Amino acid sequence: MINKIYSSPAEAVADVFDGATVMISGFGEAGSPIELIHALIDQGARDLCVISNNTGSGHVGLAALIENRQVRKMICSFPRSANSRVFPELYKRGEIELELVPQGTLAERIRAGGAGIPAFYTPTSVGTPLSDGKETRVFDAVTYVLEHALQADFALVKCQAADRYGNLVYNKTARNFGPIMCTAAKTAIVQCRQVLDPGGIDPEAVVTPGIFVQRVVEVQHPADESLLVAEERRYPW
Amino acid sequence: MVSNEKLSGWSVQQMAEKVAHDIPDGAYVNLGIGIPELVAGLVPEGREVIYHTENGLLGMGPVPPAGMEDPELINAGKKSVTAIPGACYFHHADSFTMIRGKHIDVCVLGALQVSEKGDLANWSTGDPQAIPAVGGAMDLVAGVKTIYVISKHMTKTGEPKIVKECTYPLTGQEVVNRIYTDMAIIDVIDKALVVREMAPGVSFELLRDCTGAPLHRG
């Protein structure tokens, strides 16, 4: 029998190893799997390369993972925001690496990684510092830059509901990078608000087919990151 | 002298109205963060415009009433928004397929500098102390069919923002179609700046003095 349900976030992230590449879903706090990230902080894997659109807020979630010095390198499109303090401090001190990627190129590199496409050409970033040193090619008089696919050992993803096969549905703009990250990671670990019986998700409405998901953990009431940031909470509590 | 002339130009609200006036019925539109967001409230009655936000929503509606915010329903600026009836959600690769695949009709962005060829610099001043962050700006200018820039004509220190060559790092090359400033509306046509409209009280000579690249009369 196929049963991808794990009993706790701790059990689901137990084998994340030092030096792993980890994709983390979310656009700001929307879709950020905060309970899985906190479990990874408790677990303690270090020297991680993290692929995520942002770098977290305050001192919880992704920001706390960075603050706990578990992250060697960030690959992201927008590493600062109104409430991001941890990453900017470390970056200015030269204590964390950054690969800055245009947001659509980031999404497409992940999509390509999940689809078995090693690289692709795009006009995004041509003529800017972000294409420096990259191979270019002209198609029909337009210059394109070659971008390489991204894959990961693990993806940490948040969704709304899942079944034991790993079929997923998301909630509003919290979907963002979740579906493509599930496809591009060897082990996609998903926290959901609700586990449903098989058939509980309309097959026509499934967003991520279960084949892309390896582990599902139910977190019925995920923390509200902006509330924790407003309260100046820090993880570990 | 400069301050008197600024008084006779358009306000930010009027600039946004000018942009909104040029957005056609039925357009799919992406608005940048900040001043471009004003445009949504100013589109003339009778036109239906669908707003795209690159974090995965087509059919973005206005800000919700206080107390009705949903942290999982936000725009690209990470502010709470609503979804109109008929809206749809999608993941990031689909969202940027809309952008990069030239499905979005109009994008309105702010600028640090625009060159006479339509090069845009709006993501970085190149300050080595700053944390570089680009977001979706480079994808938008590379992929959206029409790029409108809305910006003050000059910087706070009185330097022209419309220049012969951008000195800040580029967001994209030859991508801007039209510039809306407090002094004028200027088209970029065949790598040249063509003045389309001037604000009341602004003469061509004054506009030329406040611009760092040659201007042509429309």
Short mmCIF file of C-alpha atoms in Angstrom, two decimals:
data_model
loop_
_atom_site.label_atom_id
_atom_site.label_comp_id
_atom_site.label_asym_id
_atom_site.label_seq_id
_atom_site.Cartn_x
_atom_site.Cartn_y
_atom_site.Cartn_z
CA MET A 1 0.00 0.00 0.00
CA ILE A 2 1.17 3.47 -0.78
CA ASN A 3 1.06 5.76 2.23
CA LYS A 4 3.16 8.92 2.12
CA ILE A 5 1.80 10.29 5.39
CA TYR A 6 4.41 11.01 8.06
CA SER A 7 3.49 11.51 11.70
CA SER A 8 5.38 14.74 12.38
CA PRO A 9 7.49 17.44 10.72
CA ALA A 10 10.48 16.09 12.70
CA GLU A 11 10.06 12.60 11.23
CA ALA A 12 9.59 14.05 7.73
CA VAL A 13 12.88 16.02 7.72
CA ALA A 14 14.97 13.57 9.78
CA ASP A 15 17.28 12.55 6.89
CA VAL A 16 18.15 16.00 5.51
CA PHE A 17 21.94 15.82 5.35
CA ASP A 18 24.75 18.36 5.71
CA GLY A 19 25.48 20.01 2.36
CA ALA A 20 22.02 19.23 0.91
CA THR A 21 20.29 21.48 -1.59
CA VAL A 22 16.83 22.36 -0.26
CA MET A 23 14.04 24.16 -2.12
CA ILE A 24 11.63 26.03 0.16
CA SER A 25 8.26 27.20 -1.18
CA GLY A 26 6.72 30.57 -0.42
CA PHE A 27 6.47 34.13 -1.65
CA GLY A 28 7.07 36.09 1.51
CA GLU A 29 5.10 34.24 4.14
CA ALA A 30 2.42 33.02 1.72
CA GLY A 31 3.15 29.33 1.20
CA SER A 32 6.20 29.21 3.47
CA PRO A 33 6.26 25.84 5.28
CA ILE A 34 7.18 27.29 8.65
CA GLU A 35 6.64 24.11 10.70
CA LEU A 36 8.87 22.06 8.36
CA ILE A 37 11.55 24.78 8.50
CA HIS A 38 11.43 24.84 12.30
CA ALA A 39 11.76 21.03 12.31
CA LEU A 40 14.85 21.42 10.11
CA ILE A 41 16.29 23.90 12.63
CA ASP A 42 15.72 21.33 15.41
CA GLN A 43 17.26 18.62 13.20
CA GLY A 44 20.35 20.73 12.64
CA ALA A 45 21.58 19.89 9.10
CA ARG A 46 24.22 22.45 8.08
CA ASP A 47 26.01 23.80 5.02
CA LEU A 48 22.73 23.89 3.11
CA CYS A 49 22.13 25.50 -0.27
CA VAL A 50 18.60 26.92 -0.05
CA ILE A 51 16.54 27.85 -3.11
CA SER A 52 13.65 30.14 -2.17
CA ASN A 53 12.27 33.38 -3.59
CA ASN A 54 13.04 35.42 -0.45
CA THR A 55 15.15 35.09 2.69
CA GLY A 56 12.50 35.20 5.40
CA SER A 57 11.26 37.79 7.87
CA GLY A 58 12.10 38.60 11.47
CA HIS A 59 13.62 35.69 13.39
CA VAL A 60 11.29 32.81 12.51
CA GLY A 61 10.95 30.39 9.59
CA LEU A 62 13.56 30.74 6.83
CA ALA A 63 15.17 33.75 8.55
CA ALA A 64 15.68 31.62 11.69
CA LEU A 65 17.22 28.79 9.63
CA ILE A 66 19.70 31.33 8.21
CA GLU A 67 20.27 32.90 11.64
CA ASN A 68 21.07 29.44 13.03
CA ARG A 69 23.94 29.36 10.49
CA GLN A 70 22.64 26.28 8.68
CA VAL A 71 22.65 27.94 5.25
CA ARG A 72 25.85 28.33 3.20
CA LYS A 73 24.22 29.76 0.09
CA MET A 74 20.89 31.29 -0.96
CA ILE A 75 19.56 31.18 -4.51
CA CYS A 76 16.72 33.70 -4.73
CA SER A 77 15.23 36.65 -6.61
CA PHE A 78 14.50 39.08 -3.79
CA PRO A 79 16.64 38.61 -0.69
CA ARG A 80 15.47 41.70 1.19
CA SER A 81 12.11 42.97 2.35
CA ALA A 82 10.67 45.28 4.96
CA ASN A 83 11.20 42.75 7.75
CA SER A 84 14.27 40.84 6.57
CA ARG A 85 17.15 41.52 8.94
CA VAL A 86 19.07 38.28 9.26
CA PHE A 87 20.20 37.71 5.66
CA PRO A 88 21.25 41.34 4.98
CA GLU A 89 23.46 41.36 8.09
CA LEU A 90 25.22 38.09 7.20
CA TYR A 91 25.55 39.09 3.55
CA LYS A 92 27.17 42.42 4.39
CA ARG A 93 29.67 40.57 6.59
CA GLY A 94 30.43 38.15 3.74
CA GLU A 95 29.20 35.18 5.77
CA ILE A 96 26.60 33.85 3.35
CA GLU A 97 26.67 33.38 -0.43
CA LEU A 98 24.00 34.76 -2.75
CA GLU A 99 23.08 33.77 -6.28
CA LEU A 100 20.62 36.40 -7.47
CA VAL A 101 18.22 35.14 -10.15
CA PRO A 102 15.36 36.97 -11.91
CA GLN A 103 12.12 35.59 -10.53
CA GLY A 104 10.84 34.14 -13.80
CA THR A 105 14.22 32.61 -14.56
CA LEU A 106 14.21 31.10 -11.07
CA ALA A 107 10.77 29.58 -11.68
CA GLU A 108 11.75 28.30 -15.13
CA ARG A 109 15.05 26.83 -13.88
CA ILE A 110 13.07 24.90 -11.27
CA ARG A 111 10.42 23.86 -13.80
CA ALA A 112 13.16 22.69 -16.18
CA GLY A 113 14.82 20.77 -13.35
CA GLY A 114 11.60 18.92 -12.71
CA ALA A 115 11.00 18.23 -16.39
CA GLY A 116 14.40 16.76 -17.24
CA ILE A 117 15.52 19.78 -19.26
CA PRO A 118 19.15 20.65 -18.43
CA ALA A 119 19.16 24.25 -19.68
CA PHE A 120 17.17 26.71 -21.77
CA TYR A 121 17.52 30.07 -23.51
CA THR A 122 15.65 33.16 -22.30
CA PRO A 123 15.80 36.87 -23.17
CA THR A 124 15.44 37.78 -19.47
CA SER A 125 18.56 39.56 -18.12
CA VAL A 126 20.30 39.97 -21.50
CA GLY A 127 22.42 43.14 -21.37
CA THR A 128 22.30 43.27 -17.56
CA PRO A 129 24.90 42.30 -14.94
CA LEU A 130 22.92 39.11 -14.21
CA SER A 131 23.87 37.64 -17.58
CA ASP A 132 27.59 38.39 -17.20
CA GLY A 133 29.73 35.41 -18.17
CA LYS A 134 26.80 33.36 -19.46
CA GLU A 135 26.57 31.81 -22.91
CA THR A 136 24.33 33.74 -25.32
CA ARG A 137 22.82 32.83 -28.67
CA VAL A 138 20.82 34.72 -31.28
CA PHE A 139 17.53 33.30 -32.57
CA ASP A 140 15.64 35.34 -35.20
CA ALA A 141 17.75 38.44 -34.45
CA VAL A 142 17.00 38.35 -30.70
CA THR A 143 19.73 37.59 -28.14
CA TYR A 144 19.03 34.97 -25.49
CA VAL A 145 21.04 33.81 -22.48
CA LEU A 146 21.54 30.17 -21.51
CA GLU A 147 20.23 29.33 -18.03
CA HIS A 148 20.75 25.99 -16.31
CA ALA A 149 18.08 23.93 -14.56
CA LEU A 150 17.86 23.71 -10.77
CA GLN A 151 17.28 20.47 -8.90
CA ALA A 152 17.31 19.73 -5.18
CA ASP A 153 17.76 16.89 -2.75
CA PHE A 154 14.71 18.02 -0.79
CA ALA A 155 11.80 20.42 -1.21
CA LEU A 156 9.88 21.78 1.77
CA VAL A 157 6.43 22.85 0.60
CA LYS A 158 3.20 24.08 2.15
CA CYS A 159 -0.23 23.28 0.72
CA GLN A 160 -3.88 23.21 1.74
CA ALA A 161 -4.90 19.56 1.45
CA ALA A 162 -3.31 16.25 0.49
CA ASP A 163 -4.16 12.57 0.35
CA ARG A 164 -1.96 9.56 1.14
CA TYR A 165 -0.87 9.36 -2.52
CA GLY A 166 0.56 12.87 -2.30
CA ASN A 167 -2.02 14.59 -4.51
CA LEU A 168 -2.11 18.25 -3.49
CA VAL A 169 -4.29 21.33 -3.66
CA TYR A 170 -3.09 24.74 -2.52
CA ASN A 171 -4.63 27.93 -1.13
CA LYS A 172 -4.78 31.11 -3.21
CA THR A 173 -1.41 32.85 -3.77
CA ALA A 174 0.27 30.47 -1.30
CA ARG A 175 0.63 28.10 -4.29
CA ASN A 176 3.50 30.08 -5.90
CA PHE A 177 6.65 27.89 -6.10
CA GLY A 178 5.19 24.77 -4.41
CA PRO A 179 4.09 22.76 -7.46
CA ILE A 180 7.33 23.25 -9.43
CA MET A 181 9.54 22.60 -6.40
CA CYS A 182 7.76 19.25 -5.82
CA THR A 183 8.76 18.22 -9.35
CA ALA A 184 12.41 19.29 -9.05
CA ALA A 185 13.37 17.64 -5.74
CA LYS A 186 14.34 14.02 -5.15
CA THR A 187 12.33 14.10 -1.93
CA ALA A 188 9.40 16.54 -1.80
CA ILE A 189 8.17 17.01 1.78
CA VAL A 190 4.80 18.72 2.07
CA GLN A 191 2.93 20.11 5.05
CA CYS A 192 -0.83 20.37 4.56
CA ARG A 193 -3.66 21.74 6.67
CA GLN A 194 -5.76 18.67 6.01
CA VAL A 195 -5.23 15.06 4.96
CA LEU A 196 -8.18 13.75 2.95
CA ASP A 197 -9.06 10.17 2.01
CA PRO A 198 -8.21 9.15 -1.56
CA GLY A 199 -10.95 10.59 -3.75
CA GLY A 200 -11.44 13.46 -1.33
CA ILE A 201 -9.72 15.74 -3.83
CA ASP A 202 -11.57 16.01 -7.15
CA PRO A 203 -9.17 14.48 -9.72
CA GLU A 204 -9.98 17.42 -12.02
CA ALA A 205 -8.84 19.85 -9.32
CA VAL A 206 -5.55 18.18 -8.28
CA VAL A 207 -2.75 20.75 -8.74
CA THR A 208 0.26 18.57 -7.88
CA PRO A 209 -0.12 14.93 -8.95
CA GLY A 210 0.99 12.57 -6.19
CA ILE A 211 3.88 11.13 -8.21
CA PHE A 212 5.83 14.35 -7.49
CA VAL A 213 5.43 14.06 -3.69
CA GLN A 214 7.24 11.69 -1.35
CA ARG A 215 6.14 12.77 2.14
CA VAL A 216 3.05 14.48 3.58
CA VAL A 217 2.64 15.83 7.11
CA GLU A 218 -0.57 17.27 8.49
CA VAL A 219 -0.17 20.63 10.24
CA GLN A 220 -3.74 21.68 10.89
CA HIS A 221 -3.01 25.16 12.20
CA PRO A 222 0.22 26.49 10.71
CA ALA A 223 1.71 29.54 12.40
CA ASP A 224 0.95 32.98 11.00
CA GLU A 225 4.46 34.23 10.22
CA SER A 226 3.60 37.93 10.13
CA LEU A 227 2.02 37.63 13.57
CA LEU A 228 5.18 35.98 14.95
CA VAL A 229 7.31 38.70 13.33
CA ALA A 230 5.08 41.44 14.80
CA GLU A 231 5.46 39.82 18.23
CA GLU A 232 9.25 39.69 17.67
CA ARG A 233 9.27 35.97 18.36
CA ARG A 234 12.46 34.00 17.75
CA TYR A 235 12.88 30.35 16.84
CA PRO A 236 13.98 28.19 18.63
CA TRP A 237 11.37 29.50 21.12
CA MET B 1 13.16 78.27 -10.76
CA VAL B 2 12.90 74.49 -10.85
CA SER B 3 10.43 74.39 -7.97
CA ASN B 4 8.06 76.86 -9.74
CA GLU B 5 8.14 74.73 -12.84
CA LYS B 6 7.38 71.62 -10.83
CA LEU B 7 4.24 73.32 -9.54
CA SER B 8 3.01 73.70 -13.10
CA GLY B 9 3.58 70.00 -13.96
CA TRP B 10 1.34 67.00 -13.37
CA SER B 11 0.84 65.50 -9.91
CA VAL B 12 1.56 61.81 -9.33
CA GLN B 13 -2.20 61.24 -9.41
CA GLN B 14 -2.47 63.00 -12.78
CA MET B 15 0.48 60.99 -14.14
CA ALA B 16 -1.28 57.78 -13.10
CA GLU B 17 -4.50 59.03 -14.75
CA LYS B 18 -2.58 59.58 -18.00
CA VAL B 19 -1.30 55.99 -17.86
CA ALA B 20 -4.75 54.64 -17.03
CA HIS B 21 -6.24 56.54 -19.98
CA ASP B 22 -3.87 54.66 -22.34
CA ILE B 23 -4.78 51.16 -21.11
CA PRO B 24 -7.24 49.65 -23.61
CA ASP B 25 -10.42 47.76 -22.82
CA GLY B 26 -9.75 44.07 -22.35
CA ALA B 27 -6.05 44.43 -21.53
CA TYR B 28 -4.17 42.09 -19.23
CA VAL B 29 -2.01 44.37 -17.09
CA ASN B 30 0.79 43.95 -14.57
CA LEU B 31 1.42 46.93 -12.29
CA GLY B 32 4.75 47.37 -10.53
CA ILE B 33 5.00 48.05 -6.82
CA GLY B 34 4.43 51.63 -5.57
CA ILE B 35 3.21 54.48 -7.81
CA PRO B 36 2.18 52.12 -10.66
CA GLU B 37 -0.39 50.59 -8.27
CA LEU B 38 -2.34 53.89 -8.39
CA VAL B 39 -3.25 53.19 -12.02
CA ALA B 40 -5.71 50.42 -11.10
CA GLY B 41 -8.13 52.85 -9.47
CA LEU B 42 -8.07 55.32 -12.38
CA VAL B 43 -9.03 53.31 -15.47
CA PRO B 44 -11.95 55.07 -17.22
CA GLU B 45 -15.47 53.66 -16.70
CA GLY B 46 -16.61 51.14 -19.25
CA ARG B 47 -13.23 49.44 -19.71
CA GLU B 48 -12.61 45.98 -18.31
CA VAL B 49 -8.96 45.45 -17.37
CA ILE B 50 -7.63 42.23 -15.80
CA TYR B 51 -4.74 42.65 -13.37
CA HIS B 52 -2.00 40.06 -13.12
CA THR B 53 0.24 39.74 -10.10
CA GLU B 54 3.29 37.58 -10.69
CA ASN B 55 2.92 35.66 -7.44
CA GLY B 56 0.09 33.73 -9.03
CA LEU B 57 -3.20 35.59 -9.49
CA LEU B 58 -5.01 36.81 -12.59
CA GLY B 59 -8.00 38.95 -11.68
CA MET B 60 -6.55 40.84 -8.75
CA GLY B 61 -9.08 43.10 -7.03
CA PRO B 62 -8.68 46.02 -4.64
CA VAL B 63 -7.33 46.00 -1.11
CA PRO B 64 -9.74 44.22 1.28
CA PRO B 65 -11.54 46.06 4.09
CA ALA B 66 -9.68 46.14 7.41
CA GLY B 67 -10.03 42.83 9.22
CA MET B 68 -10.69 40.88 6.00
CA GLU B 69 -7.02 40.41 5.04
CA ASP B 70 -5.83 36.89 4.16
CA PRO B 71 -2.07 36.28 4.51
CA GLU B 72 -2.32 33.76 1.66
CA LEU B 73 -3.93 36.28 -0.74
CA ILE B 74 -1.30 38.92 -1.47
CA ASN B 75 0.20 40.85 -4.39
CA ALA B 76 3.79 41.04 -5.63
CA GLY B 77 4.47 43.75 -3.03
CA LYS B 78 3.33 41.24 -0.38
CA LYS B 79 0.31 43.39 0.50
CA SER B 80 -3.18 41.97 1.04
CA VAL B 81 -5.45 42.07 -2.02
CA THR B 82 -8.70 40.46 -3.14
CA ALA B 83 -9.63 38.27 -6.11
CA ILE B 84 -12.47 39.35 -8.43
CA PRO B 85 -15.19 36.88 -9.47
CA GLY B 86 -13.64 35.04 -12.41
CA ALA B 87 -10.11 35.25 -11.00
CA CYS B 88 -7.72 32.31 -11.11
CA TYR B 89 -4.66 31.16 -9.20
CA PHE B 90 -1.62 29.40 -10.68
CA HIS B 91 1.94 28.48 -9.85
CA HIS B 92 5.03 30.54 -10.57
CA ALA B 93 6.08 28.82 -13.79
CA ASP B 94 2.62 29.43 -15.26
CA SER B 95 2.65 32.99 -13.98
CA PHE B 96 5.95 33.74 -15.69
CA THR B 97 4.82 31.88 -18.82
CA MET B 98 2.16 34.61 -19.00
CA ILE B 99 4.93 37.21 -18.71
CA ARG B 100 7.76 35.63 -20.69
CA GLY B 101 5.46 34.16 -23.33
CA LYS B 102 4.21 37.66 -24.22
CA HIS B 103 0.66 37.06 -23.02
CA ILE B 104 0.49 40.16 -20.76
CA ASP B 105 -0.39 43.30 -22.73
CA VAL B 106 0.87 46.14 -20.56
CA CYS B 107 3.28 46.51 -17.66
CA VAL B 108 3.68 49.77 -15.72
CA LEU B 109 6.96 50.19 -13.85
CA GLY B 110 8.92 52.82 -11.96
CA ALA B 111 12.42 53.85 -13.02
CA LEU B 112 15.74 55.07 -11.75
CA GLN B 113 16.84 55.90 -15.31
CA VAL B 114 15.58 55.45 -18.87
CA SER B 115 17.87 55.92 -21.86
CA GLU B 116 16.92 57.40 -25.23
CA LYS B 117 17.02 53.87 -26.68
CA GLY B 118 14.51 52.68 -24.12
CA ASP B 119 16.99 50.94 -21.83
CA LEU B 120 15.57 50.75 -18.30
CA ALA B 121 17.43 50.78 -14.97
CA ASN B 122 15.11 50.25 -12.02
CA TRP B 123 16.46 47.49 -9.76
CA SER B 124 19.84 48.59 -8.46
CA THR B 125 21.95 51.72 -8.01
CA GLY B 126 25.03 49.49 -8.12
CA ASP B 127 25.84 50.46 -4.51
CA PRO B 128 28.14 47.65 -3.29
CA GLN B 129 26.77 48.09 0.24
CA ALA B 130 23.18 47.44 -0.86
CA ILE B 131 21.63 43.97 -0.91
CA PRO B 132 20.92 43.23 -4.59
CA ALA B 133 17.31 42.23 -5.27
CA VAL B 134 15.68 41.96 -8.68
CA GLY B 135 12.34 40.14 -8.28
CA GLY B 136 10.38 39.88 -11.54
CA ALA B 137 11.46 43.18 -13.13
CA MET B 138 13.82 41.68 -15.72
CA ASP B 139 11.24 39.09 -16.79
CA LEU B 140 8.52 41.74 -17.10
CA VAL B 141 10.54 44.05 -19.35
CA ALA B 142 11.76 41.13 -21.48
CA GLY B 143 8.34 39.58 -21.95
CA VAL B 144 5.44 42.02 -21.65
CA LYS B 145 4.23 43.45 -24.98
CA THR B 146 4.11 47.12 -23.94
CA ILE B 147 6.23 48.68 -21.19
CA TYR B 148 5.12 51.98 -19.67
CA VAL B 149 7.37 53.80 -17.21
CA ILE B 150 5.88 56.21 -14.69
CA SER B 151 8.42 58.40 -12.91
CA LYS B 152 9.34 61.91 -11.84
CA HIS B 153 11.17 63.64 -14.67
CA MET B 154 14.16 64.40 -12.46
CA THR B 155 15.71 62.98 -9.30
CA LYS B 156 15.29 64.65 -5.91
CA THR B 157 18.65 66.32 -6.48
CA GLY B 158 17.61 67.72 -9.88
CA GLU B 159 19.42 65.24 -12.13
CA PRO B 160 17.64 64.07 -15.29
CA LYS B 161 16.30 60.52 -15.11
CA ILE B 162 15.96 60.36 -18.89
CA VAL B 163 19.52 60.06 -20.16
CA LYS B 164 21.65 59.28 -23.19
CA GLU B 165 23.02 56.11 -21.55
CA CYS B 166 21.98 54.64 -18.19
CA THR B 167 24.74 54.72 -15.58
CA TYR B 168 22.91 52.34 -13.21
CA PRO B 169 22.84 48.57 -13.91
CA LEU B 170 20.22 47.77 -16.55
CA THR B 171 16.97 45.90 -16.03
CA GLY B 172 16.59 45.46 -19.79
CA GLN B 173 17.83 46.83 -23.12
CA GLU B 174 15.54 48.75 -25.49
CA VAL B 175 12.41 47.71 -23.64
CA VAL B 176 10.55 50.93 -22.72
CA ASN B 177 7.76 52.08 -25.05
CA ARG B 178 6.45 55.18 -23.27
CA ILE B 179 7.50 57.37 -20.33
CA TYR B 180 4.99 59.30 -18.18
CA THR B 181 6.61 62.00 -16.04
CA ASP B 182 5.37 65.04 -14.13
CA MET B 183 6.48 67.15 -17.14
CA ALA B 184 5.61 65.15 -20.23
CA ILE B 185 4.62 61.94 -21.95
CA ILE B 186 7.45 60.73 -24.17
CA ASP B 187 7.46 57.81 -26.61
CA VAL B 188 10.53 55.78 -27.42
CA ILE B 189 10.39 55.22 -31.18
CA ASP B 190 13.27 53.68 -33.14
CA LYS B 191 15.79 54.40 -30.35
CA ALA B 192 14.74 58.07 -30.12
CA LEU B 193 12.61 60.12 -27.70
CA VAL B 194 9.50 61.68 -29.19
CA VAL B 195 7.48 64.10 -27.05
CA ARG B 196 3.81 63.17 -27.20
CA GLU B 197 2.32 65.59 -24.68
CA MET B 198 3.63 68.25 -22.29
CA ALA B 199 2.12 69.23 -18.93
CA PRO B 200 0.51 72.68 -18.67
CA GLY B 201 3.17 75.34 -18.26
CA VAL B 202 5.99 73.15 -19.58
CA SER B 203 7.66 74.39 -22.77
CA PHE B 204 9.68 72.23 -25.14
CA GLU B 205 12.77 74.26 -24.28
CA LEU B 206 12.31 73.70 -20.54
CA LEU B 207 11.65 70.00 -21.09
CA ARG B 208 14.84 69.78 -23.17
CA ASP B 209 16.82 71.46 -20.36
CA CYS B 210 15.51 68.90 -17.87
CA THR B 211 16.27 65.88 -20.05
CA GLY B 212 19.66 64.23 -20.51
CA ALA B 213 19.08 63.05 -24.09
CA PRO B 214 17.90 64.64 -27.36
CA LEU B 215 14.13 65.13 -27.66
CA HIS B 216 12.09 65.23 -30.84
CA ARG B 217 8.79 67.05 -31.30
CA GLY B 218 5.92 64.69 -31.87
#
